[in-house]
Short mmCIF file of C-alpha atoms and ligand atoms in Angstrom, two decimals:
data_model
loop_
_atom_site.label_atom_id
_atom_site.label_comp_id
_atom_site.label_asym_id
_atom_site.label_seq_id
_atom_site.Cartn_x
_atom_site.Cartn_y
_atom_site.Cartn_z
CA MET A 1 79.34 -26.01 55.80
CA LEU A 2 77.49 -29.30 55.56
CA LEU A 3 74.91 -28.00 57.97
CA LEU A 4 74.45 -24.87 55.90
CA MET A 5 73.99 -26.90 52.71
CA LEU A 6 71.46 -29.11 54.43
CA ARG A 7 69.58 -26.06 55.65
CA VAL A 8 69.57 -24.48 52.18
CA SER A 9 68.37 -27.62 50.49
CA PHE A 10 65.72 -28.12 53.17
CA PHE A 11 64.51 -24.57 52.59
CA LEU A 12 64.47 -25.07 48.80
CA CYS A 13 62.52 -28.28 49.18
CA PHE A 14 60.05 -26.58 51.44
CA LEU A 15 59.64 -23.77 48.91
CA LEU A 16 59.17 -26.19 46.04
CA ILE A 17 56.58 -28.21 47.91
CA LYS A 18 54.76 -25.02 48.82
CA LEU A 19 54.86 -23.79 45.24
CA SER A 20 53.62 -27.05 43.78
CA LEU A 21 50.79 -27.23 46.29
CA CYS A 22 49.81 -23.64 45.68
CA ALA A 23 50.11 -24.03 41.94
CA ASP A 24 46.75 -25.72 41.55
CA LYS A 25 44.86 -23.53 43.99
CA TYR A 26 42.35 -21.01 42.87
CA SER A 27 38.89 -19.87 43.77
CA ARG A 28 35.71 -18.77 42.06
CA ASP A 29 36.51 -15.21 43.08
CA ASP A 30 39.75 -15.19 41.12
CA PHE A 31 37.70 -14.84 37.93
CA PRO A 32 36.86 -11.37 36.63
CA PRO A 33 33.55 -9.69 37.45
CA GLY A 34 30.78 -10.80 35.10
CA PHE A 35 32.46 -14.13 34.33
CA VAL A 36 29.86 -16.94 34.40
CA PHE A 37 30.09 -20.62 35.17
CA GLY A 38 27.49 -23.11 34.03
CA ALA A 39 26.80 -26.31 32.14
CA SER A 40 25.67 -27.27 28.64
CA SER A 41 23.18 -29.44 26.80
CA SER A 42 21.42 -29.60 23.45
CA ALA A 43 17.80 -30.21 22.50
CA TYR A 44 17.91 -33.66 20.92
CA GLN A 45 20.41 -34.91 23.48
CA VAL A 46 18.22 -34.19 26.54
CA GLU A 47 14.67 -33.16 25.71
CA GLY A 48 12.88 -36.34 24.64
CA ALA A 49 9.18 -35.84 23.77
CA ALA A 50 10.39 -36.24 20.21
CA ASP A 51 6.97 -36.64 18.65
CA GLN A 52 4.93 -34.69 21.16
CA ASP A 53 3.12 -31.38 20.89
CA GLY A 54 3.74 -30.90 17.20
CA ARG A 55 7.49 -31.53 16.93
CA THR A 56 8.60 -33.18 13.67
CA PRO A 57 11.81 -35.18 13.13
CA SER A 58 15.24 -33.64 12.64
CA ILE A 59 18.08 -35.35 10.80
CA LEU A 60 19.27 -36.62 14.20
CA ASP A 61 15.96 -38.47 14.75
CA THR A 62 16.33 -40.10 11.34
CA TYR A 63 19.93 -41.05 12.03
CA ALA A 64 19.13 -42.56 15.43
CA HIS A 65 16.10 -44.44 14.11
CA ALA A 66 18.20 -45.90 11.30
CA GLY A 67 20.12 -47.80 14.00
CA ASN A 68 23.27 -45.69 14.11
CA TYR A 69 23.25 -45.75 17.92
CA ASP A 70 22.55 -49.50 18.11
CA GLY A 71 18.88 -48.89 18.63
CA ALA A 72 19.22 -46.00 21.06
CA THR A 73 17.34 -42.81 20.21
CA GLY A 74 16.54 -39.42 21.69
CA ASP A 75 12.81 -40.19 21.75
CA VAL A 76 12.89 -39.95 25.53
CA ALA A 77 16.54 -39.05 26.30
CA CYS A 78 16.57 -37.35 29.74
CA ASP A 79 12.97 -36.27 29.27
CA GLN A 80 13.91 -32.71 30.13
CA TYR A 81 10.81 -31.62 28.21
CA HIS A 82 8.78 -32.88 31.15
CA LYS A 83 11.38 -32.62 33.88
CA TYR A 84 12.71 -29.12 33.30
CA LYS A 85 11.54 -27.88 36.70
CA GLU A 86 13.32 -30.69 38.50
CA ASP A 87 16.43 -30.06 36.39
CA VAL A 88 16.45 -26.33 37.07
CA GLN A 89 16.18 -27.14 40.78
CA LEU A 90 19.25 -29.37 40.43
CA MET A 91 21.08 -26.52 38.71
CA VAL A 92 20.19 -24.26 41.62
CA ASP A 93 21.34 -26.89 44.10
CA THR A 94 24.60 -27.20 42.19
CA GLY A 95 25.14 -23.46 42.12
CA LEU A 96 25.12 -23.04 38.33
CA GLU A 97 25.06 -19.45 37.14
CA ALA A 98 24.23 -20.23 33.49
CA TYR A 99 22.63 -23.04 31.50
CA ARG A 100 23.36 -23.54 27.83
CA PHE A 101 20.63 -25.33 25.88
CA SER A 102 19.48 -25.36 22.29
CA ILE A 103 16.09 -24.81 20.72
CA SER A 104 14.79 -27.62 18.57
CA TRP A 105 14.05 -25.92 15.24
CA SER A 106 11.49 -28.59 14.28
CA ARG A 107 9.71 -28.17 17.61
CA LEU A 108 9.40 -24.40 17.20
CA ILE A 109 8.67 -24.48 13.47
CA PRO A 110 7.60 -27.99 12.50
CA ASN A 111 9.09 -28.99 9.14
CA GLY A 112 11.47 -26.04 9.33
CA ARG A 113 9.34 -23.48 7.55
CA GLY A 114 5.84 -22.10 8.09
CA PRO A 115 3.82 -21.28 11.17
CA VAL A 116 5.35 -21.19 14.62
CA ASN A 117 4.13 -23.96 16.93
CA PRO A 118 2.52 -22.41 20.07
CA LYS A 119 3.35 -25.51 22.12
CA GLY A 120 7.00 -25.11 21.20
CA VAL A 121 6.94 -21.46 22.21
CA GLN A 122 5.30 -22.44 25.48
CA TYR A 123 7.93 -25.04 26.34
CA TYR A 124 10.88 -22.71 25.79
CA ASN A 125 9.09 -19.87 27.59
CA ASN A 126 8.59 -22.17 30.56
CA LEU A 127 12.20 -23.28 30.60
CA ILE A 128 13.57 -19.75 30.21
CA ASP A 129 11.25 -18.37 32.90
CA GLU A 130 12.13 -21.17 35.29
CA LEU A 131 15.85 -20.45 34.80
CA ILE A 132 15.49 -16.72 35.20
CA THR A 133 13.28 -16.99 38.27
CA HIS A 134 16.09 -18.96 39.84
CA GLY A 135 18.79 -16.52 38.79
CA ILE A 136 20.31 -18.72 36.08
CA GLU A 137 21.25 -17.09 32.75
CA PRO A 138 19.91 -18.86 29.66
CA HIS A 139 22.56 -19.21 26.91
CA VAL A 140 20.69 -20.37 23.83
CA THR A 141 21.95 -22.11 20.69
CA LEU A 142 19.74 -22.09 17.61
CA HIS A 143 21.20 -25.03 15.72
CA HIS A 144 22.90 -27.98 17.39
CA SER A 145 23.15 -30.68 14.66
CA ASP A 146 19.35 -31.03 14.44
CA LEU A 147 18.35 -29.63 11.07
CA PRO A 148 14.64 -30.28 10.37
CA GLN A 149 14.45 -33.44 8.25
CA ALA A 150 11.92 -31.75 5.95
CA LEU A 151 14.54 -29.20 4.81
CA ASP A 152 17.11 -31.89 4.18
CA ASP A 153 14.54 -33.78 2.10
CA GLU A 154 13.48 -30.70 0.20
CA TYR A 155 16.78 -29.15 -0.83
CA GLY A 156 19.63 -30.88 0.96
CA GLY A 157 19.69 -28.55 3.97
CA TRP A 158 23.07 -26.88 4.47
CA VAL A 159 24.32 -27.61 0.95
CA SER A 160 21.76 -25.23 -0.53
CA ARG A 161 21.69 -21.45 -0.38
CA LYS A 162 17.97 -21.75 0.39
CA ILE A 163 18.88 -22.58 3.98
CA VAL A 164 19.99 -18.98 4.59
CA LYS A 165 16.44 -17.64 4.31
CA ASP A 166 14.81 -20.43 6.31
CA PHE A 167 17.38 -20.20 9.09
CA THR A 168 16.98 -16.43 9.32
CA THR A 169 13.20 -16.77 9.59
CA TYR A 170 13.63 -19.36 12.34
CA ALA A 171 16.12 -17.13 14.17
CA ASP A 172 13.69 -14.23 13.87
CA ALA A 173 10.98 -16.31 15.59
CA CYS A 174 13.42 -17.06 18.43
CA PHE A 175 14.48 -13.43 18.91
CA LYS A 176 10.86 -12.29 18.76
CA ASN A 177 9.53 -14.82 21.25
CA PHE A 178 12.41 -15.19 23.69
CA GLY A 179 14.78 -12.25 23.14
CA ASP A 180 13.27 -10.18 25.92
CA ARG A 181 14.85 -12.65 28.36
CA VAL A 182 17.67 -14.38 26.46
CA LEU A 183 20.81 -12.26 26.33
CA HIS A 184 23.23 -14.79 24.85
CA TRP A 185 22.45 -16.24 21.43
CA THR A 186 24.65 -18.68 19.55
CA THR A 187 23.56 -19.31 15.98
CA MET A 188 25.42 -22.58 15.30
CA ASN A 189 27.10 -25.25 17.35
CA GLU A 190 30.44 -26.33 15.84
CA PRO A 191 29.81 -26.07 12.08
CA ASN A 192 33.25 -27.59 11.47
CA VAL A 193 32.24 -30.83 13.18
CA PHE A 194 28.72 -31.30 11.87
CA ILE A 195 30.00 -30.55 8.35
CA LEU A 196 33.05 -32.78 8.50
CA GLY A 197 31.00 -35.61 10.01
CA GLY A 198 27.88 -35.09 7.92
CA TYR A 199 29.18 -34.10 4.47
CA ASP A 200 32.74 -35.39 4.20
CA VAL A 201 33.34 -38.58 6.14
CA GLY A 202 29.62 -39.23 6.45
CA PHE A 203 29.50 -40.85 9.89
CA LEU A 204 27.12 -38.19 11.24
CA PRO A 205 23.74 -37.10 9.86
CA PRO A 206 22.78 -36.41 7.13
CA GLN A 207 25.42 -38.95 6.04
CA ARG A 208 26.37 -37.38 2.74
CA CYS A 209 29.77 -38.33 1.35
CA SER A 210 31.46 -39.96 -1.61
CA ALA A 211 33.98 -42.75 -2.09
CA PRO A 212 36.79 -43.24 -1.35
CA PHE A 213 36.62 -40.70 1.48
CA GLY A 214 33.36 -41.52 3.14
CA VAL A 215 31.73 -44.85 3.64
CA ASN A 216 28.17 -46.05 3.24
CA CYS A 217 26.66 -42.85 1.89
CA SER A 218 24.01 -43.09 -0.76
CA ARG A 219 24.48 -39.48 -1.83
CA GLY A 220 26.86 -36.56 -1.44
CA ASN A 221 30.23 -35.35 -2.70
CA SER A 222 33.09 -35.17 -0.23
CA SER A 223 35.16 -33.00 -2.56
CA THR A 224 32.75 -30.10 -2.77
CA GLU A 225 29.87 -30.35 -0.30
CA PRO A 226 31.79 -29.70 2.93
CA TYR A 227 32.93 -26.36 1.48
CA MET A 228 29.45 -25.48 0.26
CA ALA A 229 27.83 -26.43 3.55
CA ALA A 230 30.32 -24.30 5.49
CA HIS A 231 29.74 -21.38 3.16
CA TYR A 232 25.97 -21.43 3.55
CA THR A 233 26.28 -22.01 7.28
CA LEU A 234 28.44 -18.89 7.60
CA LEU A 235 26.02 -16.90 5.44
CA ALA A 236 23.06 -18.14 7.49
CA HIS A 237 24.84 -17.20 10.70
CA ALA A 238 25.74 -13.76 9.36
CA SER A 239 22.22 -13.14 8.11
CA ALA A 240 20.70 -14.03 11.50
CA ALA A 241 23.30 -11.94 13.35
CA ARG A 242 22.63 -8.98 11.08
CA LEU A 243 18.92 -9.28 11.72
CA TYR A 244 19.50 -9.42 15.47
CA LYS A 245 21.80 -6.41 15.44
CA LYS A 246 19.49 -4.36 13.23
CA MET A 247 16.11 -5.21 14.72
CA TYR A 248 16.58 -6.49 18.26
CA GLN A 249 19.87 -5.66 19.91
CA ASP A 250 19.04 -2.06 20.84
CA LYS A 251 15.81 -3.11 22.54
CA GLN A 252 16.89 -6.42 23.98
CA HIS A 253 20.48 -5.61 24.94
CA GLY A 254 21.74 -9.11 24.21
CA TYR A 255 24.73 -10.59 22.37
CA ILE A 256 25.02 -12.90 19.40
CA GLY A 257 27.85 -15.23 18.47
CA ILE A 258 28.74 -18.53 16.86
CA ASN A 259 30.44 -21.62 18.22
CA VAL A 260 33.39 -23.54 16.80
CA PHE A 261 35.01 -26.82 17.82
CA ALA A 262 38.72 -26.63 18.50
CA TYR A 263 41.50 -29.05 19.21
CA TRP A 264 44.89 -27.87 20.17
CA PHE A 265 47.17 -29.32 17.52
CA VAL A 266 50.76 -30.26 18.29
CA PRO A 267 53.29 -31.33 15.64
CA LEU A 268 54.15 -35.01 15.98
CA THR A 269 57.82 -34.28 15.35
CA LYS A 270 59.90 -31.13 15.34
CA THR A 271 60.42 -31.24 11.57
CA ILE A 272 59.50 -28.19 9.55
CA GLU A 273 57.04 -30.33 7.58
CA ASP A 274 55.10 -31.24 10.70
CA GLU A 275 55.21 -27.65 11.95
CA LEU A 276 53.72 -26.44 8.67
CA ALA A 277 51.17 -29.25 8.69
CA THR A 278 50.10 -28.15 12.17
CA GLN A 279 49.47 -24.62 11.00
CA ARG A 280 47.56 -26.06 8.02
CA ALA A 281 45.45 -28.12 10.40
CA MET A 282 44.64 -25.01 12.42
CA ASP A 283 43.64 -23.18 9.24
CA PHE A 284 41.53 -26.01 7.82
CA TYR A 285 39.68 -26.80 11.03
CA PHE A 286 39.52 -23.54 12.86
CA GLY A 287 40.41 -20.79 10.40
CA TRP A 288 37.80 -22.21 8.01
CA VAL A 289 35.15 -20.78 10.32
CA LEU A 290 37.01 -18.05 12.18
CA ASN A 291 38.90 -16.33 9.34
CA PRO A 292 35.72 -15.34 7.45
CA LEU A 293 34.23 -14.06 10.70
CA VAL A 294 37.26 -12.00 11.67
CA PHE A 295 38.86 -11.15 8.30
CA GLY A 296 36.03 -11.69 5.80
CA ASP A 297 37.61 -14.57 3.85
CA TYR A 298 38.91 -18.14 4.07
CA PRO A 299 42.55 -18.71 5.01
CA ASP A 300 44.93 -18.27 2.05
CA VAL A 301 46.24 -21.82 2.37
CA MET A 302 42.73 -23.20 1.96
CA LYS A 303 41.99 -21.09 -1.10
CA LYS A 304 45.31 -22.10 -2.62
CA ILE A 305 44.91 -25.84 -2.07
CA VAL A 306 41.17 -26.18 -2.65
CA GLY A 307 41.01 -23.85 -5.64
CA SER A 308 37.68 -23.60 -7.40
CA ARG A 309 35.98 -26.07 -5.07
CA ILE A 310 35.80 -23.55 -2.24
CA PRO A 311 33.07 -20.94 -2.79
CA VAL A 312 34.13 -17.34 -3.18
CA PHE A 313 32.61 -14.64 -0.96
CA THR A 314 31.21 -11.75 -2.97
CA SER A 315 32.34 -8.43 -1.52
CA LEU A 316 28.89 -7.89 -0.01
CA GLU A 317 28.91 -11.36 1.60
CA SER A 318 32.39 -10.80 2.91
CA ARG A 319 31.32 -7.52 4.50
CA ILE A 320 28.28 -9.15 6.11
CA VAL A 321 30.22 -12.12 7.49
CA LYS A 322 33.19 -10.10 8.74
CA GLY A 323 32.63 -8.99 12.32
CA SER A 324 29.20 -10.65 12.54
CA PHE A 325 29.64 -11.74 16.15
CA ASP A 326 29.80 -10.38 19.65
CA PHE A 327 31.56 -13.46 20.98
CA ILE A 328 32.97 -16.80 19.90
CA GLY A 329 31.91 -20.01 21.64
CA LEU A 330 34.57 -22.71 21.90
CA ASN A 331 34.18 -26.44 22.38
CA TYR A 332 37.51 -27.78 23.56
CA TYR A 333 38.25 -31.28 24.82
CA ASN A 334 41.73 -32.43 23.89
CA ILE A 335 44.99 -32.22 22.04
CA LEU A 336 45.88 -34.04 18.84
CA ASN A 337 49.19 -34.72 17.15
CA ILE A 338 49.64 -33.67 13.55
CA LYS A 339 51.84 -35.27 10.96
CA ASP A 340 52.52 -33.95 7.50
CA TYR A 341 50.84 -36.03 4.82
CA SER A 342 51.56 -34.01 1.74
CA SER A 343 51.56 -37.08 -0.45
CA THR A 344 47.76 -36.84 -0.43
CA LEU A 345 48.10 -33.54 -2.26
CA LYS A 346 49.08 -35.51 -5.31
CA MET A 347 45.78 -37.35 -5.31
CA GLU A 348 43.58 -36.54 -8.25
CA THR A 349 40.32 -36.73 -6.41
CA ARG A 350 40.44 -34.60 -3.33
CA ASP A 351 38.17 -34.17 -0.37
CA PHE A 352 38.14 -31.99 2.69
CA MET A 353 40.33 -34.23 4.81
CA ALA A 354 42.78 -35.00 2.01
CA ASP A 355 43.01 -31.32 1.10
CA SER A 356 44.45 -30.47 4.47
CA ALA A 357 47.27 -32.97 3.81
CA ILE A 358 47.63 -33.85 7.45
CA LYS A 359 47.45 -37.03 9.44
CA ILE A 360 45.87 -36.84 12.85
CA SER A 361 46.69 -39.05 15.79
CA PRO A 362 45.83 -39.00 19.48
CA LEU A 363 48.31 -37.18 21.64
CA ASP A 364 51.36 -39.36 21.80
CA ASN A 365 51.61 -39.64 25.55
CA GLY A 366 50.89 -43.29 25.96
CA THR A 367 47.28 -42.99 27.09
CA THR A 368 44.73 -44.92 25.11
CA THR A 369 41.88 -45.19 27.55
CA PHE A 370 38.25 -44.39 27.02
CA GLU A 371 38.75 -41.13 28.88
CA TYR A 372 40.57 -38.17 27.35
CA PRO A 373 44.13 -37.64 28.46
CA ILE A 374 43.99 -34.63 30.75
CA THR A 375 45.96 -31.88 29.01
CA PRO A 376 44.59 -28.53 30.14
CA TRP A 377 47.59 -26.63 28.77
CA GLY A 378 46.05 -27.17 25.32
CA LEU A 379 43.19 -24.88 26.31
CA GLN A 380 45.62 -22.24 27.46
CA GLU A 381 47.61 -22.46 24.22
CA LEU A 382 44.42 -22.27 22.19
CA LEU A 383 43.22 -19.15 24.00
CA GLU A 384 46.63 -17.58 23.54
CA TYR A 385 46.53 -18.44 19.81
CA ILE A 386 43.11 -16.80 19.45
CA LYS A 387 44.30 -13.75 21.36
CA GLU A 388 47.37 -13.38 19.14
CA ASN A 389 45.86 -14.26 15.77
CA TYR A 390 42.24 -13.16 15.89
CA GLY A 391 42.27 -9.89 17.82
CA ASN A 392 41.31 -11.33 21.22
CA PRO A 393 37.52 -11.54 20.81
CA PRO A 394 35.23 -12.27 23.78
CA ILE A 395 35.17 -16.04 24.30
CA TYR A 396 32.79 -18.41 26.03
CA ILE A 397 34.02 -21.93 26.63
CA HIS A 398 30.78 -23.62 25.62
CA GLU A 399 31.92 -27.18 26.08
CA ASN A 400 34.69 -28.87 27.98
CA GLY A 401 34.42 -32.07 29.95
CA GLN A 402 35.56 -35.62 30.49
CA ARG A 403 34.22 -38.69 28.73
CA THR A 404 33.55 -41.80 30.77
CA ARG A 405 31.65 -45.00 30.16
CA ARG A 406 27.99 -44.51 30.81
CA ASN A 407 27.59 -46.76 33.79
CA SER A 408 30.92 -46.19 35.43
CA SER A 409 31.30 -45.13 39.05
CA LEU A 410 29.63 -42.04 40.49
CA GLU A 411 33.05 -41.33 41.97
CA ASP A 412 34.28 -39.81 38.72
CA TRP A 413 37.71 -38.68 39.86
CA GLY A 414 38.90 -38.39 36.27
CA ARG A 415 36.23 -35.80 35.57
CA VAL A 416 37.04 -33.87 38.75
CA LYS A 417 40.67 -33.76 37.76
CA PHE A 418 39.76 -32.75 34.21
CA LEU A 419 37.54 -29.88 35.32
CA GLN A 420 39.93 -28.69 37.97
CA GLY A 421 42.83 -28.60 35.50
CA HIS A 422 40.95 -26.89 32.69
CA ILE A 423 39.40 -24.23 34.88
CA GLN A 424 42.83 -23.49 36.22
CA SER A 425 44.29 -23.20 32.72
CA LEU A 426 41.48 -20.90 31.77
CA LEU A 427 42.32 -18.70 34.72
CA GLU A 428 45.98 -18.62 33.66
CA ALA A 429 44.91 -17.63 30.13
CA ILE A 430 42.74 -14.83 31.51
CA ARG A 431 45.62 -13.60 33.63
CA ASN A 432 47.62 -13.51 30.40
CA GLY A 433 45.04 -11.30 28.75
CA SER A 434 42.56 -13.73 27.16
CA ASN A 435 39.14 -12.10 26.79
CA SER A 436 37.25 -15.15 28.13
CA ARG A 437 33.85 -14.45 29.64
CA GLY A 438 32.41 -17.78 30.69
CA TYR A 439 32.89 -21.51 31.17
CA LEU A 440 30.12 -24.04 30.56
CA THR A 441 31.02 -27.65 31.06
CA TRP A 442 29.69 -30.41 28.83
CA SER A 443 27.46 -31.72 30.20
CA PHE A 444 24.92 -31.13 32.90
CA LEU A 445 23.26 -34.54 32.58
CA ASP A 446 24.41 -37.80 31.04
CA SER A 447 22.83 -37.33 27.61
CA LEU A 448 22.42 -39.12 24.31
CA GLU A 449 25.90 -38.61 22.90
CA LEU A 450 26.15 -37.59 19.24
CA LEU A 451 29.01 -39.97 18.53
CA ASP A 452 27.92 -43.10 20.34
CA GLY A 453 24.44 -42.79 21.81
CA TYR A 454 24.37 -44.02 25.39
CA GLU A 455 27.78 -45.66 25.45
CA SER A 456 29.70 -42.68 26.78
CA SER A 457 28.69 -39.92 29.12
CA TYR A 458 29.99 -36.54 30.21
CA GLY A 459 27.43 -35.55 32.83
CA LEU A 460 27.84 -34.04 36.26
CA TYR A 461 24.67 -36.02 36.92
CA TYR A 462 24.08 -39.67 36.14
CA VAL A 463 20.70 -40.42 34.61
CA ASP A 464 19.46 -43.92 35.33
CA LEU A 465 17.96 -45.13 32.05
CA GLU A 466 16.65 -48.31 33.70
CA ASP A 467 14.55 -46.28 36.09
CA PRO A 468 11.14 -45.35 34.59
CA ASP A 469 11.48 -42.03 36.40
CA LEU A 470 14.97 -41.41 34.91
CA LYS A 471 16.35 -40.52 38.31
CA ARG A 472 19.28 -38.07 38.34
CA GLN A 473 22.15 -38.69 40.75
CA PRO A 474 25.04 -36.30 41.41
CA LYS A 475 28.49 -37.62 40.64
CA LEU A 476 31.56 -36.56 42.57
CA SER A 477 32.18 -33.99 39.83
CA ALA A 478 28.80 -32.35 40.56
CA HIS A 479 29.81 -32.06 44.21
CA TRP A 480 33.22 -30.70 43.25
CA TYR A 481 31.79 -28.10 40.86
CA SER A 482 29.19 -27.12 43.42
CA HIS A 483 31.83 -26.76 46.10
CA PHE A 484 33.89 -24.55 43.81
CA LEU A 485 30.91 -22.40 42.79
CA LYS A 486 29.27 -21.99 46.17
CA ARG A 487 31.99 -21.79 48.73
CA LYS A 488 34.07 -19.67 46.44
CA ASN A 489 37.13 -20.80 48.33
CA VAL A 490 40.36 -22.32 47.18
CA ILE A 491 40.31 -25.91 46.07
CA ASN A 492 43.33 -28.05 45.64
CA PHE A 493 42.89 -31.48 44.09
CA ASP A 494 44.37 -33.24 47.11
CA GLU A 495 42.04 -31.34 49.40
CA VAL A 496 38.90 -32.19 47.50
CA LEU A 497 38.34 -35.54 49.11
CA THR A 498 38.70 -34.15 52.60
CA SER A 499 36.48 -31.16 52.04
CA ILE A 500 33.86 -33.12 50.19
CA SER A 501 33.78 -35.88 52.76
CA ASN A 502 33.17 -33.22 55.39
CA GLY A 503 29.78 -32.68 53.81
CA TYR A 504 28.53 -32.81 50.27
CA ASP A 505 27.44 -29.51 48.82
CA ILE A 506 24.40 -30.79 47.02
CA GLN A 507 21.91 -32.02 49.57
C1 LIG B 601 30.45 -32.01 20.95
C2 LIG B 601 28.97 -31.77 20.77
C3 LIG B 601 28.16 -32.07 21.99
C4 LIG B 601 28.63 -33.30 22.71
C5 LIG B 601 30.13 -33.32 22.86
C6 LIG B 601 30.68 -34.51 23.58
O1 LIG B 601 31.10 -32.13 19.74
O2 LIG B 601 28.73 -30.41 20.46
O3 LIG B 601 26.82 -32.11 21.61
O4 LIG B 601 28.08 -34.45 22.19
O5 LIG B 601 30.75 -33.18 21.64
#
């Protein structure tokens, strides 16, 4: 009997070990046909050449030059403007299938409105051609936090309806000049973040906010402007998407979408209050952008709480916004805990954050390091939530990656683990029916980071800022990603070291 029990438990153990080892194994080929893997960037964060060939400042230039990054700026950044050929070669060496970059509006149309700058057209033509010649799909964003300063000066940028016309004209110039080769257009990068940061709390450009919610702003109104800015952003997106679908899509055969930043929110406690607060958080942060796109209006809870401060869609606007996308881009990094904070509802002066009546805290799992806690299941939950609540639209993961200190080791195990876990969760979500079409990690190179300049980095490649040539060096994560993309074979975290030490993939 004892022998039998020993045998059974030995067998169970063996099975469990097997299962746990197999659990994190997958290969490139497990993903559906047409699924693309790549990496992301944005214009101001990598291009440099900030005042060359006719480019004028964006609100990010102004913000950086005002000292918000302790003196760091994107004047040179990674100098991709001059080094795009070298960078595309690195992408080829890595095995990337797609590269996500953004067009600098004030490089293409200096001052935001008026004639198109031929030098700007030439640069993006060069970059796009270089990518395509090497078999890499360009995925292009039109606005990534870098509104032309001139439009902010003239009418306050996103808080004015005038932006809709100027943005549509700019989008038209992009479709006209590059649409024969670009098949994936994203109008806006994470409106929810640039609006919350720029018009409510005021820590991001254009630093508009009002007391007591935001600090150090000389202008703005945190109670109303975030809602106005989101409204005009959605209208600008919808107007550009309509133009693309009417005038270009039949000829160019491309797709147009919008990007949104998402956390996965988890109630801090199991109380009903925290559960409701978590749904409210989802509606205020995510539904704010996605509900108008999918259903033609803001979430009911927002309209109820915010009342007359949230703009009303006319029926024509609602019709234009609803369904104005072929895909949704998602930026997902981590999970946050949500606590009910309904007491703020009693406040007389309200703002965006206070309206949501929630309190946010980092995931309560004891980690407080510089790096994100690695919680890939949040991505899976998020994709499931979108599938269930928003009709399962096509999704591109536009950003996902690990934050490390800029000059930390090239052996970025934390990033390897992060990527490996999230790609696996994505695969699980797809197996469960999520309509995901691509994964682009943030970021290809160590870039100027929007939150802290050159203090943190997310790159697969380290960029040596001390070197006049800004040498790029692959980190372990670049080797890991390359191994995954090229060999197309199974990778298990514990096997990575062995396989990589048998020969790096990027020579
Ligand atoms: C996102 C931004 C991106 C990058 C990452 C870390 O919110 O879209 O540009 O800075 O954060």
